[in-house]
Each structure stands twice: as structure tokens, then as C-alpha cells.
Amino acid sequence: MVGELHALVQRTIEQRAVYQDAAEKFGTPQYLIEADLLRHQVARFQAAFAATKQTVRTYYAFKANPTLPILKLVRASGLLADVSSGLELSAALALDFEQIVFSGPGKTDDELTLAIAHADRVVIHVDSFAEVTRLNELASRAGVVMRAGIRLNTAAHGLWTKFGIPLKDLPQFIQLAHGLDHVRLEGVQFHLSWNRQSAGYVETLKTLGPILAAHRPKSGWRFVDIGGGFYPEDDEAAYPWVANGQIAPAEGPPLDWDMSYDLPKVAPIESMAADVVATFRDVIRDVPELWVEPGRYIANPAVHVMLRVVDVKGDALAITDGGTNLLGWERLELEHTPLINLTRPSAKQIRFMVYGSLCTPHDVWGYTCYAEDIRPGDLLITPAHGSYVQTLAQRFIKPVCQTILLETSGSTSRVATAETARDRYPELFPTPVG
Ligand SMILES: Cc1ncc(COP(=O)(O)O)c(C=O)c1O
């Protein structure tokens, strides 16, 4: 339980001099990208799949964190790009990613046209019968043959109904695609979120095996893309009262809470890769390539949020200079990630309500802190917020803060500045004419 996040806390405390330096140089709040952690995560993921000797192509899911330094590091580490909008596609093209997959429901004509203009580098995962027909028309106008995969819907229930085409419609889809001269079907894609164990991938591959063997496009299948959803090992834990289905009231956790939480067991990426590839070889016939689209696994450990305590009220309530608009939602009211006082660190938690400075009680950074104590001016850090945080950050009351890059050499640089009042309210600051 606590033991596993303990390694993350320990490492963060050991590194505290470099974090303090970045906070002193650039101020707080800040997102701090730690380049080495990102490289390490990419290398470990790549090595896990390379060890299987299977041909695997790894596409980084931009949606997890498309901050420019992250994209540059990912590109330099040799990953390919997984994009889900024209915006992300433009970024992947501008950064010269060699191979790009473009998936997502509701692609517009403009987005498809952009992909078609770069048919040498882009594979489109088509999401519906109507989309493949539209893609064929647009590609035909451009005089190109577009490579495509089929986004499969492997869980056609509830909110997941919106994605892809149901497995049962695959034969009909292939038949339709056979009649389209400007789309070449090469593979299939599915995606399952939050896989802490390999079972979801394994089961889905087993279901797919016989279907893909029975129904093939003219030139055969080239790839099966199993999407993202690989879980990093140091991630959030659940509060017991939330796990019990009882949502935290605005007054905070129960008074008798013993500062414990549930940290679900996550299989190491090496065993996930070994399981997935063993199943792929076992049940998928005559498909040479396995594709993967990790986002969270790559980006999450590499970005931390640093805050300074502005005010302390009573015995155990602190207010910091950054609001949870920086996370995008009231995440830490429901999920625990470690919060560490770098000024007065401790390997043990103390009970302390730590808030941001937004005008809402739901602006919670944590109910505990790894600290001896918390006083005004202290520097706090919450590590491993690299995925679905910078992308979800909101312009609510406070600006979205600056981003700092920490390089291997210990050097730091500001790579994106915080919003100013002029950015937020341009109409109040008209540019003088003439
Ligand atoms: C199609 C697809 N691929 C990859 C990802 C990335 O998932 P994760 O960040 O969990 O690895 C997602 C996330 O929603 C997705 O929908």
C-alpha cells in the first residue's frame, strides 16, 4: 500500500535540491518536466517489447501530453505518433514524426484532407462505415490511395458505444472496403483504458484471432494495433471512503481516517509486453506487426507540479499559490497522489488539508503531506502528473502556469510562459492603431 508509493516519495525527496533550484529560478506554480524520467520511461517501454523479438511499432498518444518539449523528447527517442485531431496531426507533421496513426470518432473533411495530403506518413484508423466512404471520396479527389486500419468496438455498451465498428460488422466492413479504390485496409485497432494487468489485451486478442483469420482484406492483414492503456507503476491510489462509493464531502475525509489508501497492483511493463506478445503469436495468424499507442505510461512520471504555501490557517490547513485548475478537474479530492513538502520533508505523512487558492472548496491538493510540518513559504511538490493534466488544465480564475524543463545536466529552462491578463482578456488590452 503506502510502501509502493514510498519509492516515488523517497526519490522525490532525494532530488529536492534540483527542484528547489527550479522553483527559486522561475517561481511557482510550475509544471516541471523532468527529461530523464521521460527518456527512461520510453526506453523501458521499448526494451520491454524489444525483448520479445516481435516487430512492434510504438506510437505515442499525443492526447496524454502534447507539450512541445515532451513531443520533441518522444520524437528524439524514436517513437512514432498517435494523433486524434487535425490539431495533433499538424503538430506531428510539423515535428517530422516519420509515421503517424490518426484515430478518433467524427473526423471532419478538413482533418481527413490533411491526412490525405500526407498519405506517405499517415495511416487513418477509420471509425465508421460512413467515414470510410467519405475517406474514399476525398482520397479519390486527391488521386491517392490512403492506408487505413479499422477501429474496432470491443465493448459496445454504455459510454464506449461511440467508438469504432462492432466486431460483428467486420465482415460487412471489409466487403464494403473491397469496393473502394482509394482506401487500402491494412489492419485493425482497438483500445482499452487503464490496464493494470494484461488480461484485457489477452482476452481481446483471443476474440479477434478467429475473426481476423476468417475475414481478410485483399492484401492480407499487416498489423493489429492494441491501442494504449498501459499503466505506469507509480500512479494514483484510491481513498477508502471513495472506494466505498462515498464521495468526499466538502468538509474533507472522515475524522477517523488512518491516512491509508488502496494502491491497485500494476503488472510491470516487462510482463505486460511478454503476455501480450505471447498471445499475439499464439492466436493471431499471418499478421506480421503489432502496434501499440501508449500515452499515460510514457508521460505520467515525467511531470511534477510545484506550489508554494501562501497561508496556513489553524493547525493543519494550508493554502498554496496554485489552484487545481492546473489539473483540470477535482482529481485529488477522489484520488491520492503524494504531496511532499520539499522545505520540511519527511518520509512519513502528516494529516494536513492542502488547498489551492481558487474560490471553491473542491480545490484540494491533498489531505496529507509528506512533511515534518507546513509553514508559509514552504515549497510543495506533487510528482507524476504528466498525463491528462496539462491538456486538461482550465483557465478557471487563475492562469494556467508556466512549464519548466529540467535536463540531465541539472540545467533548467522555461519552455512555456504562464498566461497573462492580456492573453486571457485580450479585449481589455486593444492593440493601439497606427
Ligand atoms: C485510441 C487510443 N489510443 C491510445 C490512447 C492512450 O491511452 P493511454 O494514455 O491510457 O495509454 C487512447 C486514450 O484514450 C486512445 O483512445
PDB file of N, CA and C in Angstrom, residues 6-76:
ATOM      1  N   HIS A   6       5.989   4.813  -1.732  1.00  0.00           N
ATOM      2  CA  HIS A   6       7.098   5.251  -0.914  1.00  0.00           C
ATOM      3  C   HIS A   6       8.347   5.487  -1.763  1.00  0.00           C
ATOM      4  N   ALA A   7       8.575   4.616  -2.757  1.00  0.00           N
ATOM      5  CA  ALA A   7       9.759   4.772  -3.613  1.00  0.00           C
ATOM      6  C   ALA A   7       9.695   6.109  -4.352  1.00  0.00           C
ATOM      7  N   LEU A   8       8.513   6.467  -4.793  1.00  0.00           N
ATOM      8  CA  LEU A   8       8.336   7.733  -5.505  1.00  0.00           C
ATOM      9  C   LEU A   8       8.608   8.907  -4.556  1.00  0.00           C
ATOM     10  N   VAL A   9       8.115   8.793  -3.339  1.00  0.00           N
ATOM     11  CA  VAL A   9       8.319   9.859  -2.351  1.00  0.00           C
ATOM     12  C   VAL A   9       9.814   9.977  -2.038  1.00  0.00           C
ATOM     13  N   GLN A  10      10.439   8.840  -1.829  1.00  0.00           N
ATOM     14  CA  GLN A  10      11.860   8.816  -1.491  1.00  0.00           C
ATOM     15  C   GLN A  10      12.706   9.465  -2.592  1.00  0.00           C
ATOM     16  N   ARG A  11      12.413   9.072  -3.818  1.00  0.00           N
ATOM     17  CA  ARG A  11      13.174   9.615  -4.949  1.00  0.00           C
ATOM     18  C   ARG A  11      12.993  11.123  -5.041  1.00  0.00           C
ATOM     19  N   THR A  12      11.758  11.565  -4.840  1.00  0.00           N
ATOM     20  CA  THR A  12      11.471  12.992  -4.953  1.00  0.00           C
ATOM     21  C   THR A  12      12.241  13.767  -3.875  1.00  0.00           C
ATOM     22  N   ILE A  13      12.273  13.215  -2.685  1.00  0.00           N
ATOM     23  CA  ILE A  13      12.990  13.902  -1.601  1.00  0.00           C
ATOM     24  C   ILE A  13      14.497  13.947  -1.916  1.00  0.00           C
ATOM     25  N   GLU A  14      15.006  12.840  -2.444  1.00  0.00           N
ATOM     26  CA  GLU A  14      16.446  12.808  -2.794  1.00  0.00           C
ATOM     27  C   GLU A  14      16.802  13.871  -3.835  1.00  0.00           C
ATOM     28  N   GLN A  15      15.872  14.128  -4.734  1.00  0.00           N
ATOM     29  CA  GLN A  15      16.127  15.073  -5.838  1.00  0.00           C
ATOM     30  C   GLN A  15      15.827  16.511  -5.436  1.00  0.00           C
ATOM     31  N   ARG A  16      15.553  16.764  -4.182  1.00  0.00           N
ATOM     32  CA  ARG A  16      14.891  18.022  -3.858  1.00  0.00           C
ATOM     33  C   ARG A  16      15.708  19.262  -4.193  1.00  0.00           C
ATOM     34  N   ALA A  17      17.055  19.152  -4.179  1.00  0.00           N
ATOM     35  CA  ALA A  17      17.865  20.345  -4.462  1.00  0.00           C
ATOM     36  C   ALA A  17      17.591  20.884  -5.872  1.00  0.00           C
ATOM     37  N   VAL A  18      17.455  19.975  -6.861  1.00  0.00           N
ATOM     38  CA  VAL A  18      17.214  20.464  -8.233  1.00  0.00           C
ATOM     39  C   VAL A  18      15.811  21.062  -8.360  1.00  0.00           C
ATOM     40  N   TYR A  19      14.871  20.487  -7.645  1.00  0.00           N
ATOM     41  CA  TYR A  19      13.510  21.038  -7.712  1.00  0.00           C
ATOM     42  C   TYR A  19      13.461  22.414  -7.042  1.00  0.00           C
ATOM     43  N   GLN A  20      14.138  22.500  -5.906  1.00  0.00           N
ATOM     44  CA  GLN A  20      14.160  23.796  -5.203  1.00  0.00           C
ATOM     45  C   GLN A  20      14.815  24.858  -6.075  1.00  0.00           C
ATOM     46  N   ASP A  21      15.862  24.448  -6.779  1.00  0.00           N
ATOM     47  CA  ASP A  21      16.562  25.392  -7.647  1.00  0.00           C
ATOM     48  C   ASP A  21      15.614  25.902  -8.752  1.00  0.00           C
ATOM     49  N   ALA A  22      14.870  24.972  -9.353  1.00  0.00           N
ATOM     50  CA  ALA A  22      13.938  25.380 -10.421  1.00  0.00           C
ATOM     51  C   ALA A  22      12.869  26.322  -9.864  1.00  0.00           C
ATOM     52  N   ALA A  23      12.420  26.053  -8.646  1.00  0.00           N
ATOM     53  CA  ALA A  23      11.383  26.912  -8.047  1.00  0.00           C
ATOM     54  C   ALA A  23      11.949  28.290  -7.746  1.00  0.00           C
ATOM     55  N   GLU A  24      13.199  28.324  -7.273  1.00  0.00           N
ATOM     56  CA  GLU A  24      13.795  29.630  -6.960  1.00  0.00           C
ATOM     57  C   GLU A  24      14.032  30.442  -8.227  1.00  0.00           C
ATOM     58  N   LYS A  25      14.522  29.761  -9.261  1.00  0.00           N
ATOM     59  CA  LYS A  25      14.833  30.477 -10.508  1.00  0.00           C
ATOM     60  C   LYS A  25      13.576  31.009 -11.185  1.00  0.00           C
ATOM     61  N   PHE A  26      12.535  30.190 -11.228  1.00  0.00           N
ATOM     62  CA  PHE A  26      11.394  30.562 -12.072  1.00  0.00           C
ATOM     63  C   PHE A  26      10.114  30.880 -11.304  1.00  0.00           C
ATOM     64  N   GLY A  27      10.104  30.587 -10.016  1.00  0.00           N
ATOM     65  CA  GLY A  27       8.897  30.854  -9.237  1.00  0.00           C
ATOM     66  C   GLY A  27       7.895  29.725  -9.354  1.00  0.00           C
ATOM     67  N   THR A  28       6.818  29.883  -8.620  1.00  0.00           N
ATOM     68  CA  THR A  28       5.757  28.872  -8.598  1.00  0.00           C
ATOM     69  C   THR A  28       4.426  29.570  -8.885  1.00  0.00           C
ATOM     70  N   PRO A  29       3.381  28.860  -9.212  1.00  0.00           N
ATOM     71  CA  PRO A  29       3.378  27.426  -9.504  1.00  0.00           C
ATOM     72  C   PRO A  29       4.078  27.124 -10.817  1.00  0.00           C
ATOM     73  N   GLN A  30       4.503  25.885 -10.937  1.00  0.00           N
ATOM     74  CA  GLN A  30       5.097  25.479 -12.215  1.00  0.00           C
ATOM     75  C   GLN A  30       4.861  23.988 -12.461  1.00  0.00           C
ATOM     76  N   TYR A  31       4.759  23.662 -13.746  1.00  0.00           N
ATOM     77  CA  TYR A  31       4.859  22.265 -14.180  1.00  0.00           C
ATOM     78  C   TYR A  31       6.337  22.050 -14.455  1.00  0.00           C
ATOM     79  N   LEU A  32       6.914  21.024 -13.883  1.00  0.00           N
ATOM     80  CA  LEU A  32       8.330  20.751 -14.114  1.00  0.00           C
ATOM     81  C   LEU A  32       8.446  19.436 -14.882  1.00  0.00           C
ATOM     82  N   ILE A  33       8.961  19.544 -16.100  1.00  0.00           N
ATOM     83  CA  ILE A  33       9.159  18.332 -16.912  1.00  0.00           C
ATOM     84  C   ILE A  33      10.568  17.813 -16.666  1.00  0.00           C
ATOM     85  N   GLU A  34      10.675  16.579 -16.249  1.00  0.00           N
ATOM     86  CA  GLU A  34      11.990  16.004 -15.978  1.00  0.00           C
ATOM     87  C   GLU A  34      12.379  15.115 -17.166  1.00  0.00           C
ATOM     88  N   ALA A  35      13.265  15.641 -18.021  1.00  0.00           N
ATOM     89  CA  ALA A  35      13.584  14.989 -19.292  1.00  0.00           C
ATOM     90  C   ALA A  35      14.056  13.548 -19.102  1.00  0.00           C
ATOM     91  N   ASP A  36      14.889  13.336 -18.090  1.00  0.00           N
ATOM     92  CA  ASP A  36      15.440  11.994 -17.884  1.00  0.00           C
ATOM     93  C   ASP A  36      14.364  10.961 -17.573  1.00  0.00           C
ATOM     94  N   LEU A  37      13.374  11.381 -16.794  1.00  0.00           N
ATOM     95  CA  LEU A  37      12.307  10.437 -16.452  1.00  0.00           C
ATOM     96  C   LEU A  37      11.529  10.044 -17.705  1.00  0.00           C
ATOM     97  N   LEU A  38      11.333  11.006 -18.589  1.00  0.00           N
ATOM     98  CA  LEU A  38      10.623  10.695 -19.825  1.00  0.00           C
ATOM     99  C   LEU A  38      11.444   9.719 -20.687  1.00  0.00           C
ATOM    100  N   ARG A  39      12.730  10.027 -20.826  1.00  0.00           N
ATOM    101  CA  ARG A  39      13.593   9.138 -21.627  1.00  0.00           C
ATOM    102  C   ARG A  39      13.624   7.738 -21.019  1.00  0.00           C
ATOM    103  N   HIS A  40      13.691   7.692 -19.707  1.00  0.00           N
ATOM    104  CA  HIS A  40      13.749   6.401 -19.027  1.00  0.00           C
ATOM    105  C   HIS A  40      12.480   5.594 -19.314  1.00  0.00           C
ATOM    106  N   GLN A  41      11.342   6.275 -19.259  1.00  0.00           N
ATOM    107  CA  GLN A  41      10.066   5.610 -19.460  1.00  0.00           C
ATOM    108  C   GLN A  41       9.960   5.060 -20.893  1.00  0.00           C
ATOM    109  N   VAL A  42      10.395   5.882 -21.867  1.00  0.00           N
ATOM    110  CA  VAL A  42      10.379   5.431 -23.269  1.00  0.00           C
ATOM    111  C   VAL A  42      11.302   4.224 -23.421  1.00  0.00           C
ATOM    112  N   ALA A  43      12.505   4.341 -22.846  1.00  0.00           N
ATOM    113  CA  ALA A  43      13.496   3.270 -23.021  1.00  0.00           C
ATOM    114  C   ALA A  43      12.982   1.972 -22.394  1.00  0.00           C
ATOM    115  N   ARG A  44      12.349   2.081 -21.235  1.00  0.00           N
ATOM    116  CA  ARG A  44      11.886   0.868 -20.559  1.00  0.00           C
ATOM    117  C   ARG A  44      10.748   0.218 -21.368  1.00  0.00           C
ATOM    118  N   PHE A  45       9.860   1.060 -21.883  1.00  0.00           N
ATOM    119  CA  PHE A  45       8.748   0.535 -22.682  1.00  0.00           C
ATOM    120  C   PHE A  45       9.286  -0.157 -23.937  1.00  0.00           C
ATOM    121  N   GLN A  46      10.212   0.517 -24.617  1.00  0.00           N
ATOM    122  CA  GLN A  46      10.775  -0.036 -25.851  1.00  0.00           C
ATOM    123  C   GLN A  46      11.524  -1.334 -25.575  1.00  0.00           C
ATOM    124  N   ALA A  47      12.297  -1.348 -24.489  1.00  0.00           N
ATOM    125  CA  ALA A  47      13.088  -2.541 -24.163  1.00  0.00           C
ATOM    126  C   ALA A  47      12.165  -3.718 -23.828  1.00  0.00           C
ATOM    127  N   ALA A  48      11.057  -3.425 -23.148  1.00  0.00           N
ATOM    128  CA  ALA A  48      10.124  -4.494 -22.758  1.00  0.00           C
ATOM    129  C   ALA A  48       9.596  -5.202 -24.005  1.00  0.00           C
ATOM    130  N   PHE A  49       9.256  -4.431 -25.039  1.00  0.00           N
ATOM    131  CA  PHE A  49       8.729  -5.059 -26.263  1.00  0.00           C
ATOM    132  C   PHE A  49       9.864  -5.612 -27.126  1.00  0.00           C
ATOM    133  N   ALA A  50      11.022  -4.933 -27.135  1.00  0.00           N
ATOM    134  CA  ALA A  50      12.153  -5.426 -27.945  1.00  0.00           C
ATOM    135  C   ALA A  50      12.577  -6.810 -27.453  1.00  0.00           C
ATOM    136  N   ALA A  51      12.480  -7.030 -26.156  1.00  0.00           N
ATOM    137  CA  ALA A  51      12.912  -8.318 -25.581  1.00  0.00           C
ATOM    138  C   ALA A  51      12.093  -9.481 -26.138  1.00  0.00           C
ATOM    139  N   THR A  52      10.925  -9.207 -26.674  1.00  0.00           N
ATOM    140  CA  THR A  52      10.071 -10.272 -27.202  1.00  0.00           C
ATOM    141  C   THR A  52      10.444 -10.663 -28.637  1.00  0.00           C
ATOM    142  N   LYS A  53      11.302  -9.826 -29.273  1.00  0.00           N
ATOM    143  CA  LYS A  53      11.747 -10.060 -30.663  1.00  0.00           C
ATOM    144  C   LYS A  53      10.593  -9.984 -31.671  1.00  0.00           C
ATOM    145  N   GLN A  54       9.481  -9.478 -31.281  1.00  0.00           N
ATOM    146  CA  GLN A  54       8.340  -9.290 -32.190  1.00  0.00           C
ATOM    147  C   GLN A  54       8.512  -7.930 -32.885  1.00  0.00           C
ATOM    148  N   THR A  55       8.045  -7.803 -34.125  1.00  0.00           N
ATOM    149  CA  THR A  55       8.044  -6.480 -34.751  1.00  0.00           C
ATOM    150  C   THR A  55       6.928  -5.656 -34.115  1.00  0.00           C
ATOM    151  N   VAL A  56       7.336  -4.637 -33.369  1.00  0.00           N
ATOM    152  CA  VAL A  56       6.361  -3.792 -32.661  1.00  0.00           C
ATOM    153  C   VAL A  56       6.631  -2.342 -33.041  1.00  0.00           C
ATOM    154  N   ARG A  57       5.581  -1.627 -33.396  1.00  0.00           N
ATOM    155  CA  ARG A  57       5.737  -0.188 -33.651  1.00  0.00           C
ATOM    156  C   ARG A  57       5.038   0.562 -32.538  1.00  0.00           C
ATOM    157  N   THR A  58       5.738   1.547 -31.980  1.00  0.00           N
ATOM    158  CA  THR A  58       5.192   2.274 -30.828  1.00  0.00           C
ATOM    159  C   THR A  58       4.849   3.708 -31.223  1.00  0.00           C
ATOM    160  N   TYR A  59       3.577   4.033 -31.123  1.00  0.00           N
ATOM    161  CA  TYR A  59       3.068   5.362 -31.458  1.00  0.00           C
ATOM    162  C   TYR A  59       2.708   6.061 -30.144  1.00  0.00           C
ATOM    163  N   TYR A  60       3.312   7.197 -29.871  1.00  0.00           N
ATOM    164  CA  TYR A  60       2.998   7.927 -28.628  1.00  0.00           C
ATOM    165  C   TYR A  60       1.650   8.639 -28.779  1.00  0.00           C
ATOM    166  N   ALA A  61       0.749   8.409 -27.814  1.00  0.00           N
ATOM    167  CA  ALA A  61      -0.576   9.041 -27.870  1.00  0.00           C
ATOM    168  C   ALA A  61      -0.477  10.499 -27.426  1.00  0.00           C
ATOM    169  N   PHE A  62      -0.522  11.408 -28.391  1.00  0.00           N
ATOM    170  CA  PHE A  62      -0.350  12.841 -28.116  1.00  0.00           C
ATOM    171  C   PHE A  62      -1.325  13.340 -27.052  1.00  0.00           C
ATOM    172  N   LYS A  63      -2.524  12.748 -27.013  1.00  0.00           N
ATOM    173  CA  LYS A  63      -3.547  13.304 -26.112  1.00  0.00           C
ATOM    174  C   LYS A  63      -3.113  13.270 -24.658  1.00  0.00           C
ATOM    175  N   ALA A  64      -2.195  12.380 -24.311  1.00  0.00           N
ATOM    176  CA  ALA A  64      -1.755  12.290 -22.917  1.00  0.00           C
ATOM    177  C   ALA A  64      -0.996  13.545 -22.502  1.00  0.00           C
ATOM    178  N   ASN A  65      -0.142  14.028 -23.387  1.00  0.00           N
ATOM    179  CA  ASN A  65       0.580  15.272 -23.119  1.00  0.00           C
ATOM    180  C   ASN A  65       1.318  15.742 -24.367  1.00  0.00           C
ATOM    181  N   PRO A  66       0.729  16.698 -25.084  1.00  0.00           N
ATOM    182  CA  PRO A  66       1.375  17.185 -26.306  1.00  0.00           C
ATOM    183  C   PRO A  66       2.173  18.470 -26.081  1.00  0.00           C
ATOM    184  N   THR A  67       2.677  18.677 -24.860  1.00  0.00           N
ATOM    185  CA  THR A  67       3.527  19.849 -24.611  1.00  0.00           C
ATOM    186  C   THR A  67       4.770  19.715 -25.502  1.00  0.00           C
ATOM    187  N   LEU A  68       5.202  20.833 -26.078  1.00  0.00           N
ATOM    188  CA  LEU A  68       6.262  20.767 -27.085  1.00  0.00           C
ATOM    189  C   LEU A  68       7.524  20.016 -26.622  1.00  0.00           C
ATOM    190  N   PRO A  69       8.081  20.308 -25.441  1.00  0.00           N
ATOM    191  CA  PRO A  69       9.297  19.563 -25.065  1.00  0.00           C
ATOM    192  C   PRO A  69       9.057  18.065 -24.934  1.00  0.00           C
ATOM    193  N   ILE A  70       7.855  17.688 -24.505  1.00  0.00           N
ATOM    194  CA  ILE A  70       7.552  16.245 -24.400  1.00  0.00           C
ATOM    195  C   ILE A  70       7.554  15.644 -25.803  1.00  0.00           C
ATOM    196  N   LEU A  71       6.882  16.319 -26.738  1.00  0.00           N
ATOM    197  CA  LEU A  71       6.822  15.780 -28.103  1.00  0.00           C
ATOM    198  C   LEU A  71       8.230  15.682 -28.714  1.00  0.00           C
ATOM    199  N   LYS A  72       9.045  16.690 -28.437  1.00  0.00           N
ATOM    200  CA  LYS A  72      10.408  16.657 -29.006  1.00  0.00           C
ATOM    201  C   LYS A  72      11.217  15.502 -28.413  1.00  0.00           C
ATOM    202  N   LEU A  73      11.088  15.309 -27.105  1.00  0.00           N
ATOM    203  CA  LEU A  73      11.825  14.210 -26.454  1.00  0.00           C
ATOM    204  C   LEU A  73      11.346  12.853 -26.969  1.00  0.00           C
ATOM    205  N   VAL A  74      10.042  12.730 -27.115  1.00  0.00           N
ATOM    206  CA  VAL A  74       9.461  11.477 -27.597  1.00  0.00           C
ATOM    207  C   VAL A  74       9.947  11.186 -29.022  1.00  0.00           C
ATOM    208  N   ARG A  75       9.947  12.221 -29.830  1.00  0.00           N
ATOM    209  CA  ARG A  75      10.390  12.092 -31.232  1.00  0.00           C
ATOM    210  C   ARG A  75      11.866  11.690 -31.281  1.00  0.00           C
ATOM    211  N   ALA A  76      12.674  12.376 -30.441  1.00  0.00           N
ATOM    212  CA  ALA A  76      14.115  12.084 -30.424  1.00  0.00           C
ATOM    213  C   ALA A  76      14.391  10.673 -29.900  1.00  0.00           C
TER     214      ALA A  76
END
